[in-house]
Tab-separated table of C-alpha atoms and ligand atoms in Angstrom:
chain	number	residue	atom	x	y	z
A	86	UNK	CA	0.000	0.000	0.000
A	87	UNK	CA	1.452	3.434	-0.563
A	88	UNK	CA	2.123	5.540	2.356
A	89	UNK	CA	0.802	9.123	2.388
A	90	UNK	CA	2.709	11.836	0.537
A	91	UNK	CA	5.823	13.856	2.688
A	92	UNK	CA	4.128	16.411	2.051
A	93	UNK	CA	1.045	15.611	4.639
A	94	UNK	CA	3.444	13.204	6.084
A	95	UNK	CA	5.091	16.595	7.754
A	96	UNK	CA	2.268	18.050	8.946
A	97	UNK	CA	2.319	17.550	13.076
A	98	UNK	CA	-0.780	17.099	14.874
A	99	UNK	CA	-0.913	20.084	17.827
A	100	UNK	CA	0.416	20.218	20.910
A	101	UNK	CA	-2.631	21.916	22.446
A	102	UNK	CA	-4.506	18.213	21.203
A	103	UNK	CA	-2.344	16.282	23.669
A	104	UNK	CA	-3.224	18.512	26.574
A	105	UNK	CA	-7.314	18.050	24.961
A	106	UNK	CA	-7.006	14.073	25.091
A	107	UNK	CA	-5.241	13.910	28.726
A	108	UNK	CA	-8.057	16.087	30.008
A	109	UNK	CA	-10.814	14.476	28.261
A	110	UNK	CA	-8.973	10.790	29.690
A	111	UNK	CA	-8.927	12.524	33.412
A	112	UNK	CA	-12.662	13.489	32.861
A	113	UNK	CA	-13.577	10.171	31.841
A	114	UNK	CA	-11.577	8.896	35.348
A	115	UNK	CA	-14.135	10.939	37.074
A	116	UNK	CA	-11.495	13.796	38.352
A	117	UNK	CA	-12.964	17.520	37.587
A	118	UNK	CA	-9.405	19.371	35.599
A	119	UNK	CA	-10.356	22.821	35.327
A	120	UNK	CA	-10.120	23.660	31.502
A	121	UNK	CA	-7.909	26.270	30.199
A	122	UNK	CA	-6.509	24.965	26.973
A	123	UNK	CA	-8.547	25.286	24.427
A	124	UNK	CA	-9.468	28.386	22.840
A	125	UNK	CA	-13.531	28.717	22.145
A	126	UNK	CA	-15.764	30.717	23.876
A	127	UNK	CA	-17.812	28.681	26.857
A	128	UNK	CA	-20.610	30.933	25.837
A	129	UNK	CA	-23.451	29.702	23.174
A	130	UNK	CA	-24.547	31.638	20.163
A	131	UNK	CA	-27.154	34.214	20.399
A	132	UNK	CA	-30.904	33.017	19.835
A	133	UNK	CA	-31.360	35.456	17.093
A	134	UNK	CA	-28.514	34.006	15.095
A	135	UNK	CA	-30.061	30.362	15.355
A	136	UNK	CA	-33.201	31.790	14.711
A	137	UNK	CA	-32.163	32.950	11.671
A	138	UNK	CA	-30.185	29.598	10.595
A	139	UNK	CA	-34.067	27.891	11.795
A	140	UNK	CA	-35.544	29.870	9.329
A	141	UNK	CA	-33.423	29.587	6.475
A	142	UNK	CA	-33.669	25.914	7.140
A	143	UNK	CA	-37.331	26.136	6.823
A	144	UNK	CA	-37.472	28.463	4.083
A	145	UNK	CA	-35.856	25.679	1.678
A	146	UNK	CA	-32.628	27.386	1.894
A	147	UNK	CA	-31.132	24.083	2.032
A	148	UNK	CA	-28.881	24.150	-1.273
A	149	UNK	CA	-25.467	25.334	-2.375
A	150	UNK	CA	-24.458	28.706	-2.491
A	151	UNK	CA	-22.194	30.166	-5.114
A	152	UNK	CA	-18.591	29.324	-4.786
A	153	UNK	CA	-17.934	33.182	-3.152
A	154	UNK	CA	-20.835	32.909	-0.731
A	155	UNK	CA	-24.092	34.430	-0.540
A	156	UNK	CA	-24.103	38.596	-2.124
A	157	UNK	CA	-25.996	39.973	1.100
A	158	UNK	CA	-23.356	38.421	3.619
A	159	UNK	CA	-20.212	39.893	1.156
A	160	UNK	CA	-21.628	43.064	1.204
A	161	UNK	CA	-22.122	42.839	5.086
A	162	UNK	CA	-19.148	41.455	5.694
A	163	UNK	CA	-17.466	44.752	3.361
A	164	UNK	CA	-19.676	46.963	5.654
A	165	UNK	CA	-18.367	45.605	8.977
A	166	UNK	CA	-14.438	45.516	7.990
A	167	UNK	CA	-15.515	49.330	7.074
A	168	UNK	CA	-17.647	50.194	9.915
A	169	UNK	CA	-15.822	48.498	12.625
A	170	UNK	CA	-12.443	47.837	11.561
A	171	UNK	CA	-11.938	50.999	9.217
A	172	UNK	CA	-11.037	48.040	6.112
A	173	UNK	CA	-12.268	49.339	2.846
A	174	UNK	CA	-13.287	46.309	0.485
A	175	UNK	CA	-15.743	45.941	-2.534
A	176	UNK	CA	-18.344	42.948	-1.800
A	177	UNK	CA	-16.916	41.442	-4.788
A	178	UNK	CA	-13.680	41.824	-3.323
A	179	UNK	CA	-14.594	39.069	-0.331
A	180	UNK	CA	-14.970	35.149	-0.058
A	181	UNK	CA	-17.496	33.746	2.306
A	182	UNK	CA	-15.067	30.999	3.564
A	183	UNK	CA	-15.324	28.017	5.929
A	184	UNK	CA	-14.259	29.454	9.103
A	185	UNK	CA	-11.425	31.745	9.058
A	186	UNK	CA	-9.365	28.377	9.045
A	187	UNK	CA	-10.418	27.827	5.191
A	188	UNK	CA	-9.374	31.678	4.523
A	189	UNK	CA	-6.126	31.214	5.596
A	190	UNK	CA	-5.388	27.918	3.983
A	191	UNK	CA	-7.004	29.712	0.555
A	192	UNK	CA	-5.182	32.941	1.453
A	193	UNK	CA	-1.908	30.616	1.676
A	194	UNK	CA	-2.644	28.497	-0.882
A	195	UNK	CA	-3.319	31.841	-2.989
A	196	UNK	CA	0.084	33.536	-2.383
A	197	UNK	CA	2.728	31.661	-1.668
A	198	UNK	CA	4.084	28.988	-4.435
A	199	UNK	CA	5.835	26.191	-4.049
A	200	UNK	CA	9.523	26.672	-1.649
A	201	UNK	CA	8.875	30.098	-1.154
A	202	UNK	CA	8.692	31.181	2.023
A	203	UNK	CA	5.749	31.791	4.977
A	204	UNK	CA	7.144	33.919	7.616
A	205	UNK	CA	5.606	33.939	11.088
A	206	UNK	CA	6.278	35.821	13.713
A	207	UNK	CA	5.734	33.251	16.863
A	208	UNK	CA	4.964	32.573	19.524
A	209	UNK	CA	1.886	31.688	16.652
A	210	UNK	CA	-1.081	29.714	16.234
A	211	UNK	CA	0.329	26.294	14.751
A	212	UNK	CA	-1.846	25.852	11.976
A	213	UNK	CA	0.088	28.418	10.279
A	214	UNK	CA	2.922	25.809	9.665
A	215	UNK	CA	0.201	23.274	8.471
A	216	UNK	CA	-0.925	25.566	6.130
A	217	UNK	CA	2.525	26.637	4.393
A	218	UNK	CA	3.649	23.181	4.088
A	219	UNK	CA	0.567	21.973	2.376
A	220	UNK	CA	0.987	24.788	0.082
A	221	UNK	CA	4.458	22.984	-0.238
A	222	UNK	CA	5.766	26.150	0.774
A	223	UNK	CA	8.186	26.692	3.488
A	224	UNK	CA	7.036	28.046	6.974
A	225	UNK	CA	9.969	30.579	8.719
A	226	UNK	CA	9.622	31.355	12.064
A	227	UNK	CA	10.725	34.595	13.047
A	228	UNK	CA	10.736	34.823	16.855
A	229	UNK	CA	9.487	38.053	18.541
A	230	UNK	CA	11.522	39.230	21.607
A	231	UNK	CA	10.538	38.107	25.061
A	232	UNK	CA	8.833	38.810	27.670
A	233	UNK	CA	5.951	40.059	25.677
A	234	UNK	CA	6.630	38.981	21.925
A	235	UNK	CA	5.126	41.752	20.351
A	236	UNK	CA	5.263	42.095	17.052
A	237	UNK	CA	8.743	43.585	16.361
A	238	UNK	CA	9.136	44.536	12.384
A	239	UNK	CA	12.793	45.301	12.109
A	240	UNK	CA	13.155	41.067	13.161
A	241	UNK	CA	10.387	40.267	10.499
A	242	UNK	CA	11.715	42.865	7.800
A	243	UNK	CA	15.252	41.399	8.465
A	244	UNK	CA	14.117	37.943	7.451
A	245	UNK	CA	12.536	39.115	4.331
A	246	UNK	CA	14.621	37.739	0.829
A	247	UNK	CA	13.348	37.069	-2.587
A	248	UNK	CA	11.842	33.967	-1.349
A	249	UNK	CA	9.524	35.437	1.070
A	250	UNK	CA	6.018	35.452	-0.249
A	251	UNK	CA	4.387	36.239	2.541
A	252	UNK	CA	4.094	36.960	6.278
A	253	UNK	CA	1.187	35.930	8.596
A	254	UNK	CA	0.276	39.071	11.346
A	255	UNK	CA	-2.223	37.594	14.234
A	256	UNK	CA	-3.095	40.731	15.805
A	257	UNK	CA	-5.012	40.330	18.539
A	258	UNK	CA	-2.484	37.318	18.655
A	259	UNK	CA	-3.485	33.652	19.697
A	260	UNK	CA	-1.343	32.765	22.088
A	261	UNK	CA	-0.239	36.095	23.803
A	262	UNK	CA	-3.342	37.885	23.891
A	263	UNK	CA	-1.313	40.659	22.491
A	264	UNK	CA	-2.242	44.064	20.220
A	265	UNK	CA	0.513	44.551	17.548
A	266	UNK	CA	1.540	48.495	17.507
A	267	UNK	CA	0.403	49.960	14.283
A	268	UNK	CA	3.636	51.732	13.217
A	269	UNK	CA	5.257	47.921	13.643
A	270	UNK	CA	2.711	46.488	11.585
A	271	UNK	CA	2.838	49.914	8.626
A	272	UNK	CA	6.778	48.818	9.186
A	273	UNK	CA	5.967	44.873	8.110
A	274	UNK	CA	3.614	45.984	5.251
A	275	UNK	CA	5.722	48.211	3.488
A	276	UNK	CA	8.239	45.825	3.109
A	277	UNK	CA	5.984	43.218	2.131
A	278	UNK	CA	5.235	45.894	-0.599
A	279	UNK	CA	8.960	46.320	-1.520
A	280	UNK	CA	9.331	42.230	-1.612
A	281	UNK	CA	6.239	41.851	-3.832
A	282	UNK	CA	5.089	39.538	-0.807
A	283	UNK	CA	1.497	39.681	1.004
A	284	UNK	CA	0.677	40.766	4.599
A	285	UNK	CA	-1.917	38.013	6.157
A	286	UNK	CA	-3.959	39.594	8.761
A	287	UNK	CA	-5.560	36.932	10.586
A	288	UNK	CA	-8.171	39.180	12.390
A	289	UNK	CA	-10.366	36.110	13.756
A	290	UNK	CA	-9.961	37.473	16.976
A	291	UNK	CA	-10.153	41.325	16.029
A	292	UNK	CA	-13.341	42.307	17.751
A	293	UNK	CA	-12.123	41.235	21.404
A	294	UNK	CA	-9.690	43.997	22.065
A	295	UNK	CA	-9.505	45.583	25.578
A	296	UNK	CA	-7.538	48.902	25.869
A	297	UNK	CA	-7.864	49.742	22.577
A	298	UNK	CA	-10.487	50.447	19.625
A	299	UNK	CA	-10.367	47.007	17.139
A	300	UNK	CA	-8.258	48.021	13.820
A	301	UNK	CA	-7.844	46.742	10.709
A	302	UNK	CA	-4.175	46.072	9.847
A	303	UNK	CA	-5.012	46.788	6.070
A	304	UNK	CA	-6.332	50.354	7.476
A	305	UNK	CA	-3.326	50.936	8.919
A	306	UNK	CA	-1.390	50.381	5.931
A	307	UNK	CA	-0.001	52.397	3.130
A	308	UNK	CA	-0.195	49.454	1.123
A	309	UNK	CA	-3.811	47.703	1.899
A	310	UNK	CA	-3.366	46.103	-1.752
A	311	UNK	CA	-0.868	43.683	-0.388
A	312	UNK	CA	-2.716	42.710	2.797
A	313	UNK	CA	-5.304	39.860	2.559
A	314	UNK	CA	-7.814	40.338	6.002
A	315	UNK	CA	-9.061	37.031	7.172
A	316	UNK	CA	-11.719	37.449	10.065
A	317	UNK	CA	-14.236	34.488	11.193
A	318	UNK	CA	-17.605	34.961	13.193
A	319	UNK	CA	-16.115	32.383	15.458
A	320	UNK	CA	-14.688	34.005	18.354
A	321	UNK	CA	-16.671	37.263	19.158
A	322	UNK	CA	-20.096	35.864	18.060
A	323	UNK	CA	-19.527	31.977	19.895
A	324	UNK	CA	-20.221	30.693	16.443
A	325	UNK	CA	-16.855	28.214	15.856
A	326	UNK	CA	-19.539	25.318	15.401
A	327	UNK	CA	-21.028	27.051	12.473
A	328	UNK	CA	-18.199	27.527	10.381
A	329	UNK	CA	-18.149	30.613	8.700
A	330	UNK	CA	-15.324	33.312	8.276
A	331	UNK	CA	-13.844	35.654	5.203
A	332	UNK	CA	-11.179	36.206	3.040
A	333	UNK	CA	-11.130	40.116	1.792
A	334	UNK	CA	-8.530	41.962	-0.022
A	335	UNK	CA	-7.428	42.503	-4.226
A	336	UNK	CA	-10.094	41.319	-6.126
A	337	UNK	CA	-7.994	39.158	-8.478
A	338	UNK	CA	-6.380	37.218	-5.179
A	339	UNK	CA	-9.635	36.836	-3.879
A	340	UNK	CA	-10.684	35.592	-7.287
A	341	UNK	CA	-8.124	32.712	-7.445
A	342	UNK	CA	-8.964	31.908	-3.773
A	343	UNK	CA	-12.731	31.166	-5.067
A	344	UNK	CA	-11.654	29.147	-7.953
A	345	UNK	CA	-9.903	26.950	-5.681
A	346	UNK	CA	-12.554	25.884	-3.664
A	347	UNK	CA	-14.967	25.157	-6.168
A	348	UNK	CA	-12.899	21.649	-5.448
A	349	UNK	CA	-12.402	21.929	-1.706
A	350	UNK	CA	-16.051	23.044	0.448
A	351	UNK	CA	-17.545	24.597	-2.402
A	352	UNK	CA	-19.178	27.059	-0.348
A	353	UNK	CA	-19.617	27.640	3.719
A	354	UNK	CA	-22.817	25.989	5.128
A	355	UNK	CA	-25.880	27.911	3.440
A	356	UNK	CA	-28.256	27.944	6.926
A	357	UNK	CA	-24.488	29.108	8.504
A	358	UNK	CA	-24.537	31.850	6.011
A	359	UNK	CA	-27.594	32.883	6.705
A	360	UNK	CA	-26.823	32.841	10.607
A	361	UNK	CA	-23.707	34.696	10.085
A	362	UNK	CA	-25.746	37.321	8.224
A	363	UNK	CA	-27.822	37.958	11.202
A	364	UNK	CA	-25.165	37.928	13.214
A	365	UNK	CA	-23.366	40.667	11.556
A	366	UNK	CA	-26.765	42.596	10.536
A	367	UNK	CA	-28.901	42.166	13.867
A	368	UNK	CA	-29.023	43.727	17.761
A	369	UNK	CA	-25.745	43.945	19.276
A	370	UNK	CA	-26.826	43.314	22.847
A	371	UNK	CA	-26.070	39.623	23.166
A	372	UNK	CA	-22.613	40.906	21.313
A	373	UNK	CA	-22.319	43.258	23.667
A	374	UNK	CA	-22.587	40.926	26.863
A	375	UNK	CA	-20.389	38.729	25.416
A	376	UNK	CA	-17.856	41.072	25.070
A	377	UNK	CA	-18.017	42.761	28.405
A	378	UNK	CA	-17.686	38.893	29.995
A	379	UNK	CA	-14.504	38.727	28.234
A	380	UNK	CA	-13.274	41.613	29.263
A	381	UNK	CA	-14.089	40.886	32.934
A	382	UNK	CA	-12.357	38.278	32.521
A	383	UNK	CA	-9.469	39.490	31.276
A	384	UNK	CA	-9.310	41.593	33.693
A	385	UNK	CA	-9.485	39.199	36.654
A	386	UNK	CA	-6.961	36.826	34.972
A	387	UNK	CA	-4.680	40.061	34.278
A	388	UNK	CA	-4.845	41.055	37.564
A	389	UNK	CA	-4.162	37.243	39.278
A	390	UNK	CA	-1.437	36.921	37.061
A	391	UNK	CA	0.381	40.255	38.092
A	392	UNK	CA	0.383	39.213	41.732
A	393	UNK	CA	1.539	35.409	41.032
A	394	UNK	CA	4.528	34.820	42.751
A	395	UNK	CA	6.561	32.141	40.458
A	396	UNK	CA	4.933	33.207	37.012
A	397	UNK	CA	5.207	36.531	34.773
A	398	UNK	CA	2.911	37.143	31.933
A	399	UNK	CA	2.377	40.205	29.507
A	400	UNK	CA	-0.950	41.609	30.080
A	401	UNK	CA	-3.473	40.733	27.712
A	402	UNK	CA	-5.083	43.201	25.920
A	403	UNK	CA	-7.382	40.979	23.110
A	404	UNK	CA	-8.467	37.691	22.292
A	405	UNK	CA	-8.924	35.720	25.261
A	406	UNK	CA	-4.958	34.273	26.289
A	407	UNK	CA	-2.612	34.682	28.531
A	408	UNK	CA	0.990	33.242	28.206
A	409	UNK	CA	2.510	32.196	31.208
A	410	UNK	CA	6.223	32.433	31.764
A	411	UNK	CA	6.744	30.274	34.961
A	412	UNK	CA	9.741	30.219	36.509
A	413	UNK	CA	10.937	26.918	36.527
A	414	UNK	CA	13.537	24.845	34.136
A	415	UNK	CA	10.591	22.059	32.595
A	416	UNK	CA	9.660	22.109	29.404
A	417	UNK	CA	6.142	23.443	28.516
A	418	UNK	CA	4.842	19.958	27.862
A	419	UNK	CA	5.855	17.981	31.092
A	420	UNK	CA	4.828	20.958	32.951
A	421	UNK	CA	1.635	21.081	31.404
A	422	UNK	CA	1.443	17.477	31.854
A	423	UNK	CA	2.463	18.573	36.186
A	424	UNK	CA	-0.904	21.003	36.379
A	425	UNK	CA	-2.522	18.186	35.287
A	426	UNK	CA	-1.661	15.863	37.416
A	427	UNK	CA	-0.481	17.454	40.468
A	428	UNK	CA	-3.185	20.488	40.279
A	429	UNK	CA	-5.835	19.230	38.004
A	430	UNK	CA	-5.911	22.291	35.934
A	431	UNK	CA	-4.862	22.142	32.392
A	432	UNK	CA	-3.031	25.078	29.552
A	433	UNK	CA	-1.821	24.601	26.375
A	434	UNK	CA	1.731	24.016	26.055
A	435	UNK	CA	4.016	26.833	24.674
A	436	UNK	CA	6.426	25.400	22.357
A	437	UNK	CA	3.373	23.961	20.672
A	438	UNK	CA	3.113	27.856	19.226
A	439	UNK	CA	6.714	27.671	17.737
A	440	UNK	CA	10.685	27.748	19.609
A	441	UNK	CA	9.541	30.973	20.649
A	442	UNK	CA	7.466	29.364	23.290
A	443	UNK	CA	9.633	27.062	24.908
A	444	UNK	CA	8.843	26.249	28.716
A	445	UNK	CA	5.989	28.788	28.514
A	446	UNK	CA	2.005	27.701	28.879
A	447	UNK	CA	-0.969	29.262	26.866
A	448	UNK	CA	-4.127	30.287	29.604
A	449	UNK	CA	-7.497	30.661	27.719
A	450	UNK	CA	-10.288	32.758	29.913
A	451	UNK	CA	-12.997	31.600	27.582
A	452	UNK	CA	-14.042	30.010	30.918
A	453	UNK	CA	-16.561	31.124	33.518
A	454	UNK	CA	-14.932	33.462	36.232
A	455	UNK	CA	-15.828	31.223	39.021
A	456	UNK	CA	-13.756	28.042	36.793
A	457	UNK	CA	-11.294	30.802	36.224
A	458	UNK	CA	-10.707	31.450	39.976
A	459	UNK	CA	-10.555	28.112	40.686
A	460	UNK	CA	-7.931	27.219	38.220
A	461	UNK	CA	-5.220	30.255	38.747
A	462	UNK	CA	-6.143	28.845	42.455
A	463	UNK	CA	-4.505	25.009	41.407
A	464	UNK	CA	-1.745	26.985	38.953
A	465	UNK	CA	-0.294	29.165	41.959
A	466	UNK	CA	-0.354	26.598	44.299
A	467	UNK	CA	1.493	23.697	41.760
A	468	UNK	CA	3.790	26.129	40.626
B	21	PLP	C1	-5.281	32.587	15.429
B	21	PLP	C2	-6.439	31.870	14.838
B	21	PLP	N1	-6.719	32.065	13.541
B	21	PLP	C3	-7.743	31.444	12.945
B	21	PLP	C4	-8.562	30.589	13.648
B	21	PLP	C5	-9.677	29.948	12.905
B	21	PLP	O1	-10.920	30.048	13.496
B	21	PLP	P1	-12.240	29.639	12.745
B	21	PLP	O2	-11.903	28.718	11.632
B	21	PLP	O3	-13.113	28.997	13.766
B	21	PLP	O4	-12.819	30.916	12.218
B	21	PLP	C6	-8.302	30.335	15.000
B	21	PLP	C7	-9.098	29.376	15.764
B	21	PLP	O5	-8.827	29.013	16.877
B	21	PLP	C8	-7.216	31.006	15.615
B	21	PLP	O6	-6.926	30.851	16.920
């Protein structure tokens, strides 16, 4: 029997997984971990939004959609990256994609050819990697400099050569919680420019910022033609079941992006479309709440975390991570493995989010506050 090709062959399954399966296995022993690892809001979706997918259903709207998704959600999708994130794009010029997952692996698969290269700045969500090398491209990590590995351009422009095709920005970033500083971003586009390469802005998480008004990286820019903006209704709307994010930027990128999943999903779940539609379209309130519960959140954890004796972590100021720098010599997964056992609490380890993350642990306070409490509880006293 043939074996599968190198090319999936060197895809690794992530780290964050292994921390999922030893919790679900203590669960299943009857023991109670407290949850921190995986990053999806605890909250459901708003009962307006599954109205709406009810409805559709009902209405017949049961069929496929065109490859680029239905009109009405591109052209609310263009109003929101205007409205909210200052992003100017034509309808025309965005994909309705299958979470922003598919709009990344399109928006990679779109860009960057075969050996060139995918830089990313890390500590960074690992599917970046997964993506790149499927493209049979070749992912670069640039680390960002400690203790808060914010995005730092001259380290990213410095890495740039004629192979570089394109650089993925997570901003606010999954795993440090992080806002990237606009003039370091401006700094990371215009040399993209110069090297003919792409800016990705993974925005999935761009509505959840803290301490600052959400921004569109391609707004910031001098050069929004060479940024691609990939956002996702999963995070600030609790919708990562559904499955529906976007691709938006130059028309004829978007274009091939389309063309290429006309033999991949086709099209994003037509009763999801017609959820996220509401979503985007109808009353903010349950937004609203969901947002402010974050940002209680964050603030508790933020707080906790400053007066932790044995652990130091940059203050979060989006998304909902923390990244723990404990003060000890193990490596991220044994420790992880430690909580576990020793404290029954359980974070992501840090080197699963590139070398940049060695010995450090990813916190996610998509929890309650009361399960939140309870686990920095078991993480000061095990550490
Ligand atoms: C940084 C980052 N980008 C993109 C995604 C994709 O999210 P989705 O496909 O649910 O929109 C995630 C999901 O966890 C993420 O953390």
């Amino acid at each position: 029997m043939p074996s599968p090709t190198a090319r999936v062959r060197a895809c690794d399954r992530s780290r964050i997984r292994v921390m999922f399966d030893l919790a679900d296995e203590a669960e299943r022993a009857g023991r109670d971990p407290v949850r921190l690892e995986v990053g999806e809001p605890d909250l459901d979706t708003p009962e307006h939004v599954i109205e709406a997918a009810v409805a559709a259903l009902r209405g017949g709207e049961t069929h496929y959609t065109s490859n680029a998704g239905l009109p009405e959600l591109r052209a609310a999708i263009a109003d929101a990256l205007d409205a909210e994130y200052g992003v100017r794009q034509e309808p025309d010029e965005v994909v309705v994609t299958t979470g922003g997952m598919e709009a990344l692996h399109l928006a990679v698969l779109a860009t960057v050819g075969q050996g060139e290269e995918l830089l990313i700045p890390t500590p960074a969500w690992p599917n970046y990697w997964t993506q790149a090398r499927l493209a049979d491209a070749t992912p670069v990590e640039v680390p960002m400099p400690a203790p808060e590995y914010d995005l730092d351009a001259e380290r990213v422009v410095d890495r740039m050569g004629p192979d570089t095709a394109a650089v993925v920005l997570c901003s606010p970033s999954n795993p440090t919680g992080r806002v990237a500083d606009p003039d370091e971003v401006r700094a990371v586009v215009d040399a993209a420019a110069e090297h003919d390469a792409y800016v990705l802005a993974d925005e999935v998480y761009g509505a959840l910022t803290y301490d600052s008004d959400p921004e569109g990286i391609a707004s910031m820019a001098g050069n929004p033609e060479h940024v691609l903006t990939v956002g996702s209704c999963s995070k600030a709307f609790a919708m990562t079941g559904w499955r529906v994010g976007w691709l938006a930027g130059a028309a004829d990128v978007v274009d091939e992006a389309t063309k290429v999943r006309e033999s991949t999903t086709c099209c994003a779940p037509t009763m999801a479309q017609h959820a996220a539609l509401a979503a985007l379209t109808g009353p903010r309130d349950p937004v609203d709440r969901m947002y402010e519960a974050f940002r209680e959140r964050r603030d508790y954890v933020a707080d906790r975390l400053a007066d932790m004796d044995g652990v130091t972590a940059p203050r979060p100021e989006g998304a909902f991570y923390a990244f723990l720098d404990p003060e000890t010599d193990e490596a991220s997964l044994p420790l992880a493995k430690r909580l576990l056992e020793e404290g029954d609490v359980v974070l992501a380890p840090g080197d699963g989010f590139g070398e940049a993350g060695r010995g450090q642990l990813r916190l996610s306070f998509a929890n309650s506050l009361e399960r939140l409490e309870l686990g920095l509880d078991r993480i000061e006293a095990t550490i």
